[in-house]
XYZ file of N, CA and C in Angstrom:
555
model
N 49.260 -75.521 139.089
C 48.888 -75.183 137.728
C 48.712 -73.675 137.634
N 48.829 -73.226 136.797
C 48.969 -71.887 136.647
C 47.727 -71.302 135.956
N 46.838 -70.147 135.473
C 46.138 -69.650 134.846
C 47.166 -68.593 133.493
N 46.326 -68.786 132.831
C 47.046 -68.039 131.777
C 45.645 -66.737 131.429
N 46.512 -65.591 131.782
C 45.264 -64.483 132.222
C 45.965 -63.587 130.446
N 44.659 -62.932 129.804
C 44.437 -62.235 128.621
C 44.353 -60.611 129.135
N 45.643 -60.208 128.409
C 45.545 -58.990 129.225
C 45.577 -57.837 128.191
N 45.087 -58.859 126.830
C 45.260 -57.576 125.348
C 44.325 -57.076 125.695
N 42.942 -57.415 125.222
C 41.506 -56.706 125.473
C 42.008 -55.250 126.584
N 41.958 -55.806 127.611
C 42.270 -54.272 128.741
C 43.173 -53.441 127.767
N 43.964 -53.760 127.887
C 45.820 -52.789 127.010
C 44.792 -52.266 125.746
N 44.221 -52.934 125.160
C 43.874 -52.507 123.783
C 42.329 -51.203 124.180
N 42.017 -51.519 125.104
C 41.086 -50.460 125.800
C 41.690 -48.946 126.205
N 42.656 -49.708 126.689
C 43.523 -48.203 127.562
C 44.034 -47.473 126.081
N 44.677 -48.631 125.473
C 46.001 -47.265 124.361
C 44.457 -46.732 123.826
N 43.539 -47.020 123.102
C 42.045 -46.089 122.847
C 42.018 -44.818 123.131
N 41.623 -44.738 124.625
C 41.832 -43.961 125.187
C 43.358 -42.671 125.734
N 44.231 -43.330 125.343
C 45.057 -42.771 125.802
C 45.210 -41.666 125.159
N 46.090 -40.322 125.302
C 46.222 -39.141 124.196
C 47.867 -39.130 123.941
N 48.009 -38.621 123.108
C 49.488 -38.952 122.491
C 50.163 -37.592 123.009
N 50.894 -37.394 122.950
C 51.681 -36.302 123.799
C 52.151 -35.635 122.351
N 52.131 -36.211 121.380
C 52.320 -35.269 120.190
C 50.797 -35.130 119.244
N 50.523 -34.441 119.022
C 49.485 -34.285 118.294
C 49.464 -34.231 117.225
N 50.577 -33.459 116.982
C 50.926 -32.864 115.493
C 51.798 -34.328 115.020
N 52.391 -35.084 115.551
C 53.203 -36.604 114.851
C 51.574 -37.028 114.388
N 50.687 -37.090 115.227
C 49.756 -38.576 114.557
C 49.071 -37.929 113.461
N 48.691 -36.495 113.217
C 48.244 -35.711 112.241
C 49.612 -36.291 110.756
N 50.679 -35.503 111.138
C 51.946 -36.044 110.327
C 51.821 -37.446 109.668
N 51.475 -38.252 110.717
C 51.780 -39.648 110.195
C 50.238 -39.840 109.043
N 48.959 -39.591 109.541
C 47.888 -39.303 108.630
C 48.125 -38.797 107.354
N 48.833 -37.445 107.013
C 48.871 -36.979 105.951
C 49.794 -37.409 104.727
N 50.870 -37.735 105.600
C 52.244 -38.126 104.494
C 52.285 -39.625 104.071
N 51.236 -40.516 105.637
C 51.699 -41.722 105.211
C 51.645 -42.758 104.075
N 50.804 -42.508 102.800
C 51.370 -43.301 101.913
C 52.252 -42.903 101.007
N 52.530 -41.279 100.988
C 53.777 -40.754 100.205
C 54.593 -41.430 100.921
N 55.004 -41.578 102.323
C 56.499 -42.487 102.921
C 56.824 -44.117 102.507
N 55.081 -44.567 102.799
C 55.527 -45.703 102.443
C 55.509 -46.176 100.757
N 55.540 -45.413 100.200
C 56.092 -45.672 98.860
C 56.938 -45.314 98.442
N 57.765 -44.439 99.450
C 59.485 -44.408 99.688
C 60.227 -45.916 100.185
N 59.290 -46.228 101.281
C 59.752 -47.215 101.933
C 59.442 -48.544 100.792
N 58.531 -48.972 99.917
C 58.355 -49.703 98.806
C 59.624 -49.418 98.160
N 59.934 -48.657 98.119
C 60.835 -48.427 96.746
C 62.361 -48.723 97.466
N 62.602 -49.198 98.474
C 63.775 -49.490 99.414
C 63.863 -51.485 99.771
N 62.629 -51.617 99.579
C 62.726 -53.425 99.896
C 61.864 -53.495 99.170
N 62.026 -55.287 98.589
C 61.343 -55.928 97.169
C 59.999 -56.506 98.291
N 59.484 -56.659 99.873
C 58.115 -57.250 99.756
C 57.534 -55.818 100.571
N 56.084 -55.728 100.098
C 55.436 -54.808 101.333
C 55.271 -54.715 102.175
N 55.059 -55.828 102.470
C 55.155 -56.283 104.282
C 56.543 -55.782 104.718
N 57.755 -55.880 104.389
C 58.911 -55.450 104.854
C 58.627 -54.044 104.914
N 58.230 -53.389 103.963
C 58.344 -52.106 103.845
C 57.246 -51.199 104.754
N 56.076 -51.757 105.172
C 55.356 -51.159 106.143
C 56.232 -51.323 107.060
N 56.852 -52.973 107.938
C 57.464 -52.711 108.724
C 58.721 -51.850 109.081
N 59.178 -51.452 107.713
C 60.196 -49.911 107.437
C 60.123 -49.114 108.139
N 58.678 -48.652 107.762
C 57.868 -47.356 107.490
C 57.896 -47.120 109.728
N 57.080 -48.011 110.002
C 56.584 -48.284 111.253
C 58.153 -47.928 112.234
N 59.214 -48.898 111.430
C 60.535 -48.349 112.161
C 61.213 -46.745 112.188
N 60.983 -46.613 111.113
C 61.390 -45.304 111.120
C 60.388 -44.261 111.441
N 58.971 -44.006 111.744
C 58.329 -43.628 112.376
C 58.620 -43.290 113.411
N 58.496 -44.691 114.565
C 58.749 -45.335 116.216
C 60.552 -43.634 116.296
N 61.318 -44.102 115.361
C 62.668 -43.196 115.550
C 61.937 -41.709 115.887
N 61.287 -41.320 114.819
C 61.167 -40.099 114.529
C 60.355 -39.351 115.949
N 58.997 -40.552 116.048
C 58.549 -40.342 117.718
C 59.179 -39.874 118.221
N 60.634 -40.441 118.570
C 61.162 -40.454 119.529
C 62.077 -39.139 119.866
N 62.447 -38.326 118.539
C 62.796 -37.716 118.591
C 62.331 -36.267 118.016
N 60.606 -36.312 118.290
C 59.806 -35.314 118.051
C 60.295 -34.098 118.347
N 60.629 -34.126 119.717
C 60.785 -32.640 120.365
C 62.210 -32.060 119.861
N 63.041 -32.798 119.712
C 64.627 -32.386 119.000
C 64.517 -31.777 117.810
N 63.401 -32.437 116.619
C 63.451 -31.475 115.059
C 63.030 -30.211 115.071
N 64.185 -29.596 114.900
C 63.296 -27.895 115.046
C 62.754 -27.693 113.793
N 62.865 -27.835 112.753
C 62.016 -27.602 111.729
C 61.525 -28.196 110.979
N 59.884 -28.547 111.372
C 59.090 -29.346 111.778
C 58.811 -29.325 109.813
N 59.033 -28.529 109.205
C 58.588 -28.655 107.707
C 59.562 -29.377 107.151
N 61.103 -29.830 107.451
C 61.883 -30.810 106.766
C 61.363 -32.214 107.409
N 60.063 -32.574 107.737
C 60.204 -33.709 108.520
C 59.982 -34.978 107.227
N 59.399 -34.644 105.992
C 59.997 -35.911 105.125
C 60.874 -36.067 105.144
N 61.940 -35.269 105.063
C 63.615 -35.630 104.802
C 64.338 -36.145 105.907
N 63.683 -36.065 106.800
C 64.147 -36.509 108.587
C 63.716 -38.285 108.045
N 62.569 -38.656 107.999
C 61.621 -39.231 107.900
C 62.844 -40.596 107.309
N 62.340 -39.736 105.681
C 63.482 -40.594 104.308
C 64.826 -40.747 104.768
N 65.230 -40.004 105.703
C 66.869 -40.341 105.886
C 66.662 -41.087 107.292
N 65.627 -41.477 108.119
C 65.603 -42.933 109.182
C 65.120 -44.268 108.067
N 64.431 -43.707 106.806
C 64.210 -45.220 106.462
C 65.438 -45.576 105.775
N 66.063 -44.654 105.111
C 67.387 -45.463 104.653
C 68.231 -45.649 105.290
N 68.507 -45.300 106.569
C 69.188 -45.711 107.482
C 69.046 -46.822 108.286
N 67.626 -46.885 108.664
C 67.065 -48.226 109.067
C 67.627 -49.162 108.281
N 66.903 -49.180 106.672
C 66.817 -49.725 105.755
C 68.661 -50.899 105.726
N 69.424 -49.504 105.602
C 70.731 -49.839 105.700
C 71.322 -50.475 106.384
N 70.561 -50.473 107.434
C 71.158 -51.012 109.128
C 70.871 -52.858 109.066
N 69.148 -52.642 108.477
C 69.331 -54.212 108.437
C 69.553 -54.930 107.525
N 69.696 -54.498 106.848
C 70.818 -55.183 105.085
C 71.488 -55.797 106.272
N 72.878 -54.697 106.729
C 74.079 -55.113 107.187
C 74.040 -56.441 108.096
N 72.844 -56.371 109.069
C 72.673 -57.097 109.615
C 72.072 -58.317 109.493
N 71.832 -58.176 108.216
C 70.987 -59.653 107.491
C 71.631 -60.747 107.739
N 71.149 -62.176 108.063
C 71.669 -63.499 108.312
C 71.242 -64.097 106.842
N 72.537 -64.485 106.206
C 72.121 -65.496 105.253
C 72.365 -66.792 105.261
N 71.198 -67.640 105.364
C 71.305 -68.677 105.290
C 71.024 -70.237 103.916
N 72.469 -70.584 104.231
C 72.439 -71.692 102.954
C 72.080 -73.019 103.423
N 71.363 -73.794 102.648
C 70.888 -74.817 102.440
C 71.774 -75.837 101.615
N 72.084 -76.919 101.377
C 72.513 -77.378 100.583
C 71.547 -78.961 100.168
N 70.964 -78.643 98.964
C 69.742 -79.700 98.814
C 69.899 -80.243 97.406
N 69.494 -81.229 97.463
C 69.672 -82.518 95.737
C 68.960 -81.893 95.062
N 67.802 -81.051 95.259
C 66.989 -80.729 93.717
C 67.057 -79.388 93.925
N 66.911 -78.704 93.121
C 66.159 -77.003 93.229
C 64.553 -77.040 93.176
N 64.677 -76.289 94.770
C 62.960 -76.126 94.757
C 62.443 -75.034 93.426
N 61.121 -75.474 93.474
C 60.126 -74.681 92.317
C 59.701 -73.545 92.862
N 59.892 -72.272 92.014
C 59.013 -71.254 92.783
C 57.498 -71.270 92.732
N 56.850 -70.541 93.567
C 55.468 -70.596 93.393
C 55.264 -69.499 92.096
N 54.335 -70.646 91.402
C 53.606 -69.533 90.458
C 53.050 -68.056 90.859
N 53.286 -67.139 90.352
C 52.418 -66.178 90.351
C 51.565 -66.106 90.087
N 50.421 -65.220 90.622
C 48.785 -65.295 90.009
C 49.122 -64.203 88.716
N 47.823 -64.894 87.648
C 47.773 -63.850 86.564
C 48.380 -62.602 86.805
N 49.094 -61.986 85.822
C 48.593 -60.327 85.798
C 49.995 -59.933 87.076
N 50.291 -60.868 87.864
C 51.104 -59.915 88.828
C 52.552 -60.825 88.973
N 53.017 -60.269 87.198
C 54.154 -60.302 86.921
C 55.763 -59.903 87.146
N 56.478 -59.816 88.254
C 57.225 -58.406 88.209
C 58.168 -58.254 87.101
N 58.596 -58.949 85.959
C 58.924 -58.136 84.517
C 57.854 -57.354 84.407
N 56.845 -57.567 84.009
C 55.791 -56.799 83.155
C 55.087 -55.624 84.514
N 55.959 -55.509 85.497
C 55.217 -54.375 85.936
C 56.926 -53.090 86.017
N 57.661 -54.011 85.936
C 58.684 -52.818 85.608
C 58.996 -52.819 84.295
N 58.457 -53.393 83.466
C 58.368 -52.658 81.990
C 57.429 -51.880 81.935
N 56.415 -51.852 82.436
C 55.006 -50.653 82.653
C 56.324 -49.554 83.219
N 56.597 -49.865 84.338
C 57.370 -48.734 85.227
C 57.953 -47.828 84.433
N 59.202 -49.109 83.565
C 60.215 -48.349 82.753
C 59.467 -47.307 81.177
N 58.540 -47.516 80.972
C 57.822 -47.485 79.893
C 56.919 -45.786 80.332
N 56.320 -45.871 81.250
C 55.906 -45.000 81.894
C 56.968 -43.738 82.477
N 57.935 -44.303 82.947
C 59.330 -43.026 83.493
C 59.533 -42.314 82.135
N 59.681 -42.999 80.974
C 60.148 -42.567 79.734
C 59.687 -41.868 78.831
N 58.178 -41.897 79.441
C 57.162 -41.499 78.603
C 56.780 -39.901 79.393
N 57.241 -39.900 80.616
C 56.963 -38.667 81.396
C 58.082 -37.943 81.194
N 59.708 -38.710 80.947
C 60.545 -37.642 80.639
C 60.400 -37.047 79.459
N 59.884 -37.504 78.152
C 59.285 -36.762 76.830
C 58.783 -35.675 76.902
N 57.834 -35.224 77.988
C 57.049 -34.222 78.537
C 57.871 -33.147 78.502
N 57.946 -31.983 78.264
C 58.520 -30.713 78.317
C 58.530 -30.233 79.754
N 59.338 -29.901 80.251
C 60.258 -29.867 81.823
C 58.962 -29.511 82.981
N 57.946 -28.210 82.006
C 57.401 -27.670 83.141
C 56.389 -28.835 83.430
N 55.555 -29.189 82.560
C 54.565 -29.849 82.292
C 55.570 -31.401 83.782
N 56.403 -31.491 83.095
C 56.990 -32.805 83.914
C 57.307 -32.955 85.601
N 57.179 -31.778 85.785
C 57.546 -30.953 87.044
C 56.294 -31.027 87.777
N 55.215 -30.177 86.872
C 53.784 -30.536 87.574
C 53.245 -32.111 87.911
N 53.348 -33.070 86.870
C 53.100 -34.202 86.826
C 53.772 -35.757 87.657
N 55.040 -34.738 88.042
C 55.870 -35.296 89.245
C 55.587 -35.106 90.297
N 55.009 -33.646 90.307
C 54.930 -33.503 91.634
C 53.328 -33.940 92.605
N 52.194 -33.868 91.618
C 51.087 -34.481 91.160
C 51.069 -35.754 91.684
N 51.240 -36.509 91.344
C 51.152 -38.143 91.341
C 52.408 -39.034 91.772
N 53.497 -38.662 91.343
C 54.755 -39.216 92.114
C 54.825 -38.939 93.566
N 55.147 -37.534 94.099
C 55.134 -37.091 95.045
C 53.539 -37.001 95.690
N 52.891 -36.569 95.188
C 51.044 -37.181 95.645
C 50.576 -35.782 96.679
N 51.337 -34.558 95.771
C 50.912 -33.322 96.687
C 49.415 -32.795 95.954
N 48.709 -31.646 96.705
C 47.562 -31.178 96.008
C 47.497 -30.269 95.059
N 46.671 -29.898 94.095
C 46.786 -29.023 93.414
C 47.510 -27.577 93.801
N 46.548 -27.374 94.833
C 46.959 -26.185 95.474
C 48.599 -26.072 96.008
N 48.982 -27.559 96.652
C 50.202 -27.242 97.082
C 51.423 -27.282 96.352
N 51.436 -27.670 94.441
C 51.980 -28.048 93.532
C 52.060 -27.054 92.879
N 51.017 -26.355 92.703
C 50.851 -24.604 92.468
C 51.882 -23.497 93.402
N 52.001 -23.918 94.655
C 52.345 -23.449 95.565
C 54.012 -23.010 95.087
N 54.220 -24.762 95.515
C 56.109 -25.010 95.000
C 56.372 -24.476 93.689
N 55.421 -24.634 92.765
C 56.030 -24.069 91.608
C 55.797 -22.439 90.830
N 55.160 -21.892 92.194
C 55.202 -20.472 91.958
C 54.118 -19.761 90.895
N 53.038 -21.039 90.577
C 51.733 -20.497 89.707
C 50.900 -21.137 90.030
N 49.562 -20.374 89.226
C 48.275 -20.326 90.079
C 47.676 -21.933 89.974
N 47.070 -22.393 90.731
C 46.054 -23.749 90.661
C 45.658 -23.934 89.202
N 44.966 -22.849 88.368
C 44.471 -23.355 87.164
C 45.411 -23.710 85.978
N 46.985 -22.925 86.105
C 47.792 -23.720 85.617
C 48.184 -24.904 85.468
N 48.221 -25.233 86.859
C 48.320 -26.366 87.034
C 47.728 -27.339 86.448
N 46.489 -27.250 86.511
C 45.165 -28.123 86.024
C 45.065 -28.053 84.949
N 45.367 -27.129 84.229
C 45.562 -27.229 82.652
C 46.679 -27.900 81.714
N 48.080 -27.766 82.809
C 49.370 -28.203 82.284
C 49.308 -29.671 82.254
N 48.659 -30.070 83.775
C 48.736 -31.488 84.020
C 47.524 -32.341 83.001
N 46.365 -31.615 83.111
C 45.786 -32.233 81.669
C 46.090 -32.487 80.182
N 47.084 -31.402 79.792
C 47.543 -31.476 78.657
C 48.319 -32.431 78.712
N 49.261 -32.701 80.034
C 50.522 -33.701 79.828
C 49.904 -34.984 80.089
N 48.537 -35.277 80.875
C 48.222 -36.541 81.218
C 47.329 -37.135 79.334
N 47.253 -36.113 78.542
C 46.573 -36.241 77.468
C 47.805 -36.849 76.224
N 48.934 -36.045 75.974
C 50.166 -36.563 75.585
C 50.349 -38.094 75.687
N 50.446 -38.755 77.306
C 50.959 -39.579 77.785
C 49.880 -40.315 77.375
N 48.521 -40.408 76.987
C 47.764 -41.444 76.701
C 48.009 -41.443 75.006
N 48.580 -40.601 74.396
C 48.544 -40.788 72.994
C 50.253 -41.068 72.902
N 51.184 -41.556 74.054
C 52.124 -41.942 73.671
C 51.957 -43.618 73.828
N 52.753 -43.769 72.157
C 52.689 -44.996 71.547
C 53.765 -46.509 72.214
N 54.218 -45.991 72.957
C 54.933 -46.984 73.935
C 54.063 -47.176 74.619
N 53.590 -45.960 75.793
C 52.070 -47.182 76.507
C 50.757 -47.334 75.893
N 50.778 -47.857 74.993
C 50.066 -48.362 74.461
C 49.346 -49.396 74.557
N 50.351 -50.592 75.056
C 49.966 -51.933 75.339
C 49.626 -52.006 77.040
N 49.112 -50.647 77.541
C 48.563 -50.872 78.759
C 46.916 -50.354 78.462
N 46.224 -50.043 77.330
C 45.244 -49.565 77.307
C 44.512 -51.044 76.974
């Protein structure tokens, strides 16, 4: 008879302890990671797929830490392993058919978490930000879409922080008195 010996606990002790040989990746992965994975959302319809995206194209990028010499394109390194990933296992997808007497029922959705009615919010919302006058739209993209800081939105766009804060208030003020989203208040 054999023993069946538990050898996570230890392993899960050691990686703890262990130090990462990149420092600057696990900082990286801290700062950017929900700007990526809402790249990676926006590439597959469940989340769960899309963390496991995120996690794949990560593991790549690890791997090839020491090769990127310029360590400031590393979203675009990043975004071009998840669509590549992304791409890779489309291709490789197994589809499998069933052939059955009834059509199964889908499961209901719970209240409220519709997906028409959250890409009519979506579509309703894109439309309502392109109305915005370019600069104002620029700040407000870069703000909350992209999910950079004041300071660093100021930065890219070549004016001071309080611009910013003023432009993006005016445009987040617009967008509540536009009459399409309306039916989200």
């Amino acid at each position: 008879m054999t023993a069946l010996v538990c050898t996570s606990a230890s392993n899960a002790a050691t990686a703890r302890t262990r130090t990462f040989p990149y420092p600057s990746f696990s900082s990286y992965v801290e700062d950017r990671r929900p700007v990526l994975l809402r790249t990676a959302r926006s590439l597959t319809a469940n989340p769960s797929d899309a963390e496991d995206l995120l996690q794949t194209a990560l593991a790549k990028t690890y791997v090839a830490w020491e090769r990127i010499e310029d360590h400031r394109a590393l979203d675009g390194y990043v975004r071009r392993a998840l669509v590549n990933t992304r791409t890779s296992q489309w291709r490789k997808r197994k589809v499998d058919e069933f052939a059955c007497d009834e059509m199964p029922e889908p499961e209901p959705l719970p209240a409220g978490d519709d997906p028409a009615e959250r890409q009519a919010l979506h579509d309703a919302m894109w439309r309502a930000v392109m109305k915005l006058p370019a600069r104002q739209r620029a700040m407000v993209v870069l703000r909350y879409y992209e999910d950079l800081s004041e300071a660093r939105t100021a930065e890219v766009l070549g004016v001071s922080v309080g611009t910013v804060k003023s432009a993006v208030s005016r445009a987040l003020a617009k967008l509540r008195e536009d009459p399409e989203l309306g039916f989200v208040r």
